[in-house]
XYZ file of N, CA and C in Angstrom:
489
model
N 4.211 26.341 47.000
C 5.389 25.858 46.304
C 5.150 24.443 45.760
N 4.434 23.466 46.499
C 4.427 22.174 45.992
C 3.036 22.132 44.966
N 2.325 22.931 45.295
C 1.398 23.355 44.234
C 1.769 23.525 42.573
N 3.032 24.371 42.892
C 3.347 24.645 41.603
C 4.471 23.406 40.804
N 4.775 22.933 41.931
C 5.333 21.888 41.553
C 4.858 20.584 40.930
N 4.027 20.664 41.491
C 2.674 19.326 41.023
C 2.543 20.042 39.803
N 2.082 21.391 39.246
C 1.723 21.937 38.370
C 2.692 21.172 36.932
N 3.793 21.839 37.465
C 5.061 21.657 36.519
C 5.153 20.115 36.198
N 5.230 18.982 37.116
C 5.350 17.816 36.837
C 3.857 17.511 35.991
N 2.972 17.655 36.111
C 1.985 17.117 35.591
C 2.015 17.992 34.508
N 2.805 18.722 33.663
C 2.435 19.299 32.428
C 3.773 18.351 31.749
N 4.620 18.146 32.914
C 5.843 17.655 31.718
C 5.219 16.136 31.376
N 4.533 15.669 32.363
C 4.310 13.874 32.400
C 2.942 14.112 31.172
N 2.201 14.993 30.922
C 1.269 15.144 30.068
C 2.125 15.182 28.658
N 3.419 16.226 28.559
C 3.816 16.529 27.396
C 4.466 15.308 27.068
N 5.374 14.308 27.797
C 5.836 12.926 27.658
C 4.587 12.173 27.274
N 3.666 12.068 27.455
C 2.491 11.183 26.429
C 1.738 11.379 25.723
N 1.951 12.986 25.293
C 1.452 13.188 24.209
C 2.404 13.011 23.273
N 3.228 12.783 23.320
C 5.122 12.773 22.811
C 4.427 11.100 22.316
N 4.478 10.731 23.172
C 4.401 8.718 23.397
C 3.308 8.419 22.154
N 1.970 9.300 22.298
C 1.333 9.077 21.647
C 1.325 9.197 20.326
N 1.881 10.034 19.789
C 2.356 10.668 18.545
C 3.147 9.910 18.256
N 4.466 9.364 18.640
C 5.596 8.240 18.256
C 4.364 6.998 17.866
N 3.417 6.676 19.229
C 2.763 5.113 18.560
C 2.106 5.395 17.411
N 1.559 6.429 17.278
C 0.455 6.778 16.241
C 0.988 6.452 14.725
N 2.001 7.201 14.935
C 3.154 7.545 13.586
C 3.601 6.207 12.927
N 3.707 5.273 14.217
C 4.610 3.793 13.957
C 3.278 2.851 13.181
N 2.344 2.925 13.731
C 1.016 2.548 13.165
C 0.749 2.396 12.089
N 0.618 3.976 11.650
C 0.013 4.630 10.603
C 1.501 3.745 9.509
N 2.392 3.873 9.919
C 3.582 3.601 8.890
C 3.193 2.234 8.556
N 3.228 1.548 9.737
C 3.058 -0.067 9.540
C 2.059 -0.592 8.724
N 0.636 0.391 8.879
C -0.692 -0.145 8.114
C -0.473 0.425 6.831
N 0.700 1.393 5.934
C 0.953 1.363 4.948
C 1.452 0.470 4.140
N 1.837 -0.802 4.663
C 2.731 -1.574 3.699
C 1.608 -2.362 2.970
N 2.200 -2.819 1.899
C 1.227 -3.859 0.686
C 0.859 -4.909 1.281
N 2.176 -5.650 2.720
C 1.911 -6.724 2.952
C 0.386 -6.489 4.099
N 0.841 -5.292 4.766
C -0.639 -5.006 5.700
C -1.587 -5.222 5.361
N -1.493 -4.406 4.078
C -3.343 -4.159 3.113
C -3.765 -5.613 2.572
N -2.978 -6.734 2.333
C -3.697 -8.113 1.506
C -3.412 -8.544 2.746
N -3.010 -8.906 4.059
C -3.121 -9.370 5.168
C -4.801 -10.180 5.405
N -5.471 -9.133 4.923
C -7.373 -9.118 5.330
C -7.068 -10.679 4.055
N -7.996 -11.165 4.409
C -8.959 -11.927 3.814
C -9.326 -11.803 2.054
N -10.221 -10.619 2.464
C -10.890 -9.896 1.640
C -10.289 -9.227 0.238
N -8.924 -8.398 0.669
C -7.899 -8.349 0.106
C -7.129 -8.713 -1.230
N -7.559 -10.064 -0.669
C -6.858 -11.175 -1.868
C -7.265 -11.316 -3.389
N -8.723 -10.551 -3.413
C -9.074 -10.928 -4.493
C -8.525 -9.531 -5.523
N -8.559 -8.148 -5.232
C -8.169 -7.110 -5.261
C -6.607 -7.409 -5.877
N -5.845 -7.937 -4.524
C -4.266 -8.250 -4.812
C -4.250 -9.013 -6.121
N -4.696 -10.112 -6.521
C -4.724 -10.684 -8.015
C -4.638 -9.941 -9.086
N -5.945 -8.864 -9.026
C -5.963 -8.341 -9.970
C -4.682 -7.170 -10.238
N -4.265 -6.634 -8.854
C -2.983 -5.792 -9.125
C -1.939 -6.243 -9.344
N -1.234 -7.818 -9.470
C -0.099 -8.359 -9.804
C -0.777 -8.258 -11.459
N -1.390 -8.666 -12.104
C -1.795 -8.836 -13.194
C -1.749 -7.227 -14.256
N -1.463 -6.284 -13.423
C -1.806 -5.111 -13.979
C -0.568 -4.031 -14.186
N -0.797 -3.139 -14.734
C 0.666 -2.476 -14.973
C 1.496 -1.911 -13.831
N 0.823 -1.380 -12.954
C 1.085 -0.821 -11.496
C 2.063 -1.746 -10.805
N 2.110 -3.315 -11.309
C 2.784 -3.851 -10.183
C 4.093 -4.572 -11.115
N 4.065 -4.538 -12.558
C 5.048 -5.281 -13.346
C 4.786 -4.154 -14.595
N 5.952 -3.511 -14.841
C 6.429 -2.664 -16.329
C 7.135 -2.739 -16.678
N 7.340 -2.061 -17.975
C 8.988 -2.053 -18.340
C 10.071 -1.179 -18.037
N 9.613 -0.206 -16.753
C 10.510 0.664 -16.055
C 10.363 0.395 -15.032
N 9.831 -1.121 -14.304
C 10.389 -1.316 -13.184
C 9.878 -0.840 -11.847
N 8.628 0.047 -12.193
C 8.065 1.208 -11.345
C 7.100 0.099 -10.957
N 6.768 0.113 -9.628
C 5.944 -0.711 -8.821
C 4.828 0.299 -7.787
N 3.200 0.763 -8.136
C 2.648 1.252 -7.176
C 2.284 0.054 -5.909
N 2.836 0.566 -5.042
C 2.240 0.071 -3.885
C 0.435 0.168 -3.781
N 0.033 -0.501 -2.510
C -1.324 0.085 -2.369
C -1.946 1.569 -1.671
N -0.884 2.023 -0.693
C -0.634 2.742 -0.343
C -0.218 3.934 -0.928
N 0.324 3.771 -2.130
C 0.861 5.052 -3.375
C -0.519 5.408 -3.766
N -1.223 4.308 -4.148
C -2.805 4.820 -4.718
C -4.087 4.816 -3.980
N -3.883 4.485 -2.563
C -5.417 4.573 -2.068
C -4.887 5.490 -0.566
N -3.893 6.256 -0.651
C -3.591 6.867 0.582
C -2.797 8.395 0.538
N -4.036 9.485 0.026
C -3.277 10.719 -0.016
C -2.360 11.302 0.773
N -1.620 12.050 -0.403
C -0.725 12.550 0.021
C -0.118 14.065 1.177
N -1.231 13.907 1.264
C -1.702 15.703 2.069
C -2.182 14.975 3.337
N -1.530 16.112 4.539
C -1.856 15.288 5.585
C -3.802 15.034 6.385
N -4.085 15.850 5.785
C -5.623 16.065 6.215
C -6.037 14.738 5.863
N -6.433 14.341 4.571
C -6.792 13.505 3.923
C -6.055 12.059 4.113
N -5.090 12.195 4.482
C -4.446 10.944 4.974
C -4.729 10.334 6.322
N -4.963 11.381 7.053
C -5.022 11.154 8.645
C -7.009 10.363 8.380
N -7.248 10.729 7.672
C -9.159 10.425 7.632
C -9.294 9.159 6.765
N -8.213 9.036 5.705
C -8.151 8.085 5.087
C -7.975 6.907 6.375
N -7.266 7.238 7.294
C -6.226 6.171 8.159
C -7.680 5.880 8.613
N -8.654 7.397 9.531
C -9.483 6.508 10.260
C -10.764 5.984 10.041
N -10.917 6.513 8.803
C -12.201 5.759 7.658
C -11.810 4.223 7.342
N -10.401 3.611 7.401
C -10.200 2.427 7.366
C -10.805 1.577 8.351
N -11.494 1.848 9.341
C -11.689 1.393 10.516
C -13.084 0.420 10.238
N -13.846 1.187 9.471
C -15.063 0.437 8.471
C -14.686 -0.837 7.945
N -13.346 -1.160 7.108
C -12.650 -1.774 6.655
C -11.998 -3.026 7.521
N -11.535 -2.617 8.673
C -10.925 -3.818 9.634
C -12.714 -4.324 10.368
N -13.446 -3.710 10.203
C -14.749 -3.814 10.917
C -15.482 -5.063 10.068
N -15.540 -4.708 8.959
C -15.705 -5.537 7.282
C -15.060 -6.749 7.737
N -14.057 -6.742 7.308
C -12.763 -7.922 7.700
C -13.418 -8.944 8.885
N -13.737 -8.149 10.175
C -13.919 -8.974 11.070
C -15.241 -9.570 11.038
N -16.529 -8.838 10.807
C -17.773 -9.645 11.083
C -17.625 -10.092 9.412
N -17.029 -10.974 8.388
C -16.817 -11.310 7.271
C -17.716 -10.935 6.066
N -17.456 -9.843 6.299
C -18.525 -8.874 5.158
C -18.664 -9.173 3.742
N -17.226 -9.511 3.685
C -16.787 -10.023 2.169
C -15.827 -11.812 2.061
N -16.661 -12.626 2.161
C -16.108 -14.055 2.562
C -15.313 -14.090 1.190
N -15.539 -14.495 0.145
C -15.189 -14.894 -1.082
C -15.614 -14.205 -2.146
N -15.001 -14.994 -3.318
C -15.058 -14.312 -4.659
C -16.446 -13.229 -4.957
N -17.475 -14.037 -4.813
C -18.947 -13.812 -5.093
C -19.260 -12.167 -4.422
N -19.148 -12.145 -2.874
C -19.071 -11.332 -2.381
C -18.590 -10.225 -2.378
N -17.224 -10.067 -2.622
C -16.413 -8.943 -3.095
C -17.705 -8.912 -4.658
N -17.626 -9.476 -5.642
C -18.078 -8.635 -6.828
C -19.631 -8.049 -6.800
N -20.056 -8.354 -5.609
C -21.134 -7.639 -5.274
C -20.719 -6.546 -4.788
N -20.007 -6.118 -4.259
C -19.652 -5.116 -3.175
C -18.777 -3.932 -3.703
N -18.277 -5.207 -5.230
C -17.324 -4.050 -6.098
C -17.495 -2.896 -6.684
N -18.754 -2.447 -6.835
C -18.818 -1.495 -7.866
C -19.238 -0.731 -6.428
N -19.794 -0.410 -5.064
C -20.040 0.470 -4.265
C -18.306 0.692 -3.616
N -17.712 -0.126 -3.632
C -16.447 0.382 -2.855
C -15.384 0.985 -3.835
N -15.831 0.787 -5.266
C -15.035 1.804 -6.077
C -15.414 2.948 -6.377
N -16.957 2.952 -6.428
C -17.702 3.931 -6.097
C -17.012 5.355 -4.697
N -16.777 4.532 -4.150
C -15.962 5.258 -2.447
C -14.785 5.989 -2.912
N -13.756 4.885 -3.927
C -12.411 5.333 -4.365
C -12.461 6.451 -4.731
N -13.720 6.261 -6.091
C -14.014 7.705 -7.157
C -14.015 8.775 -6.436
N -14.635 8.785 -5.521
C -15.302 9.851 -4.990
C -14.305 10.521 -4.403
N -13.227 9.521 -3.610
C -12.426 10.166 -2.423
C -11.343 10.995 -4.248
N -10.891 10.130 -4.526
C -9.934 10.673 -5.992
C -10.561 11.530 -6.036
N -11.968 12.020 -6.680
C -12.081 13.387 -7.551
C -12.132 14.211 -6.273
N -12.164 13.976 -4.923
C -12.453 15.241 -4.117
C -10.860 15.659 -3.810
N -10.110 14.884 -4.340
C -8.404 14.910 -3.789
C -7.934 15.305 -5.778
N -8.627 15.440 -6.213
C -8.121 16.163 -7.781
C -7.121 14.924 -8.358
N -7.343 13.920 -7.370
C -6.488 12.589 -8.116
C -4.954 12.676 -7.794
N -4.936 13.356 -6.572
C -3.412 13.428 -6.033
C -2.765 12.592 -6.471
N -3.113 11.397 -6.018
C -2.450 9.636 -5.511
C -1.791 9.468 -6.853
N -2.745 9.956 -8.034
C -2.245 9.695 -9.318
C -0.857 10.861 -9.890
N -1.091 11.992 -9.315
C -0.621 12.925 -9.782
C 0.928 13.106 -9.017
N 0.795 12.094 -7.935
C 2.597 11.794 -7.468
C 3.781 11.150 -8.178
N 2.901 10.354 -9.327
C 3.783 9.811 -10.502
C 3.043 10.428 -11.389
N 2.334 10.672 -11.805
C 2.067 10.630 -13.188
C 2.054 12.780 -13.372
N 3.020 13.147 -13.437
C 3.267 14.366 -13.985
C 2.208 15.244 -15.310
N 1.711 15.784 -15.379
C 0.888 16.359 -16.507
C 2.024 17.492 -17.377
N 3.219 18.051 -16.821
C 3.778 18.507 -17.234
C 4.630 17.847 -17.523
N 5.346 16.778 -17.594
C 6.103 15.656 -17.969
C 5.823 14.758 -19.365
N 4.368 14.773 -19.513
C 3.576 14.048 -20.606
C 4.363 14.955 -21.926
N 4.902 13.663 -22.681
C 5.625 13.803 -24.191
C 4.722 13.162 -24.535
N 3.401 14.162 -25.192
C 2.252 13.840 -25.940
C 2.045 13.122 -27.408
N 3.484 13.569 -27.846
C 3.929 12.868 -28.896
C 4.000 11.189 -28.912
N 4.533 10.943 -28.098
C 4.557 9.679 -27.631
C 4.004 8.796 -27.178
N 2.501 9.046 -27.282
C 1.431 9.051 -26.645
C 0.407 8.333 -28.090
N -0.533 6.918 -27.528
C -1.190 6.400 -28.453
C -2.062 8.060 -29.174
N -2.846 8.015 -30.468
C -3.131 9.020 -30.942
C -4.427 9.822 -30.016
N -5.530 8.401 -29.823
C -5.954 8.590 -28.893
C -5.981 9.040 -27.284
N -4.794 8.415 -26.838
C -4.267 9.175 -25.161
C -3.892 10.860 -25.839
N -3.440 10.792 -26.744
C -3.198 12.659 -27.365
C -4.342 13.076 -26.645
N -5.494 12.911 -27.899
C -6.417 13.263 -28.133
C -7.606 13.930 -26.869
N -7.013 12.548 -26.072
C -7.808 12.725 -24.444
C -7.546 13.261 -23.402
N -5.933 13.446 -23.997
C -4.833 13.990 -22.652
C -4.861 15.575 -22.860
N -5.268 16.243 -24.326
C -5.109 17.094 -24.562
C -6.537 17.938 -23.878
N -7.814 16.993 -23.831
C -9.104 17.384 -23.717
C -8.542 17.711 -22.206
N -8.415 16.668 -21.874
C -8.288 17.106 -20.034
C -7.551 17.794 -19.622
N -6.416 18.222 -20.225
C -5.735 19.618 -19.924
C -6.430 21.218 -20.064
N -7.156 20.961 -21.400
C -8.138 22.070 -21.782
C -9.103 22.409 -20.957
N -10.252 21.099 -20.168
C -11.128 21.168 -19.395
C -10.380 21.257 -18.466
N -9.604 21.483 -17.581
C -9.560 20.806 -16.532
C -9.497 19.690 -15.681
N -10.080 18.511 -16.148
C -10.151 17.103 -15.707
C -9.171 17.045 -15.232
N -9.337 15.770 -14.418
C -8.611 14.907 -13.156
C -8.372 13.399 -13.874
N -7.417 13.124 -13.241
C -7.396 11.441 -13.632
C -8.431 10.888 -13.920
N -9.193 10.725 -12.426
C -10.279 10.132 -12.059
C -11.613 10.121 -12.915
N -11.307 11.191 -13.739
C -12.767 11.496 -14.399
C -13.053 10.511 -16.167
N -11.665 9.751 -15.965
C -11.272 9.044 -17.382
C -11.029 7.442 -16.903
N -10.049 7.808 -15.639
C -9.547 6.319 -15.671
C -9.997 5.851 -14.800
């Protein structure tokens, strides 16, 4: 009888922290989404410049991508790997991989290199949460974005494979 009792308590005290664990995990994962998290690093900063400067963060509809809208898919597979492939990243951060200006633009073209890659294997989700392909009033569209928007509908293409 106390056998089974031990049994029973030690499955509920297991299911309470796997419970626990999942709540911290979740709170985490939420927290290391914000913009202020991601320029927190150091490293960061130089990146953040260039996105105040760019359309993503000031338009004329007001629409603001976070960093998190574009470097953190939307599907949970890919998000959960995104979270723990960041770990390279706080690793970076700490032994100062990337001190200053100089550094980052050495480093720039292999870590966008990373972006590309993760985008075209994700068909450019991140992009495809705002930016609708069935929404596009092609008309309205420089002659050229026509021209290109029309190719990549025909082929197939992804964001990623243009922009």
């Amino acid at each position: 009888m106390w056998v089974k009792k031990k049994g029973i308590l030690f499955g509920v005290l297991l299911f309470i922290l796997g419970g626990l664990a999942l709540w911290l995990t979740q709170g985490v994962f939420h927290k290391t989404n914000s913009t202020e998290f991601c320029v927190s690093c150091h490293s960061m900063s130089f990146p953040k410049e260039e996105w105040e400067g760019s359309v993503h963060f000031a338009n004329r509809k007001g629409i603001r991508a976070e960093c998190a809208d574009c470097h953190l898919p939307p599907d949970s597979w890919h998000y959960v790997k995104a979270k723990v492939m960041a770990v390279k990243d706080v690793w970076g951060e700490i032994t100062g991989k990337i001190p200053d200006q100089e550094a980052y633009e050495a480093h720039r073209l292999e870590m966008a290199q990373a972006v590309w890659k993760n985008m075209k294997e994700q068909d450019s989700s991140t992009c495809r949460t705002c930016h609708k392909t069935d929404a596009w009033i092609l008309g309205e569209q420089s002659e050229q974005a026509q021209t290109m928007h029309k190719l990549a509908l025909e082929t197939n293409q992804t964001c990623i494979d243009c922009h």
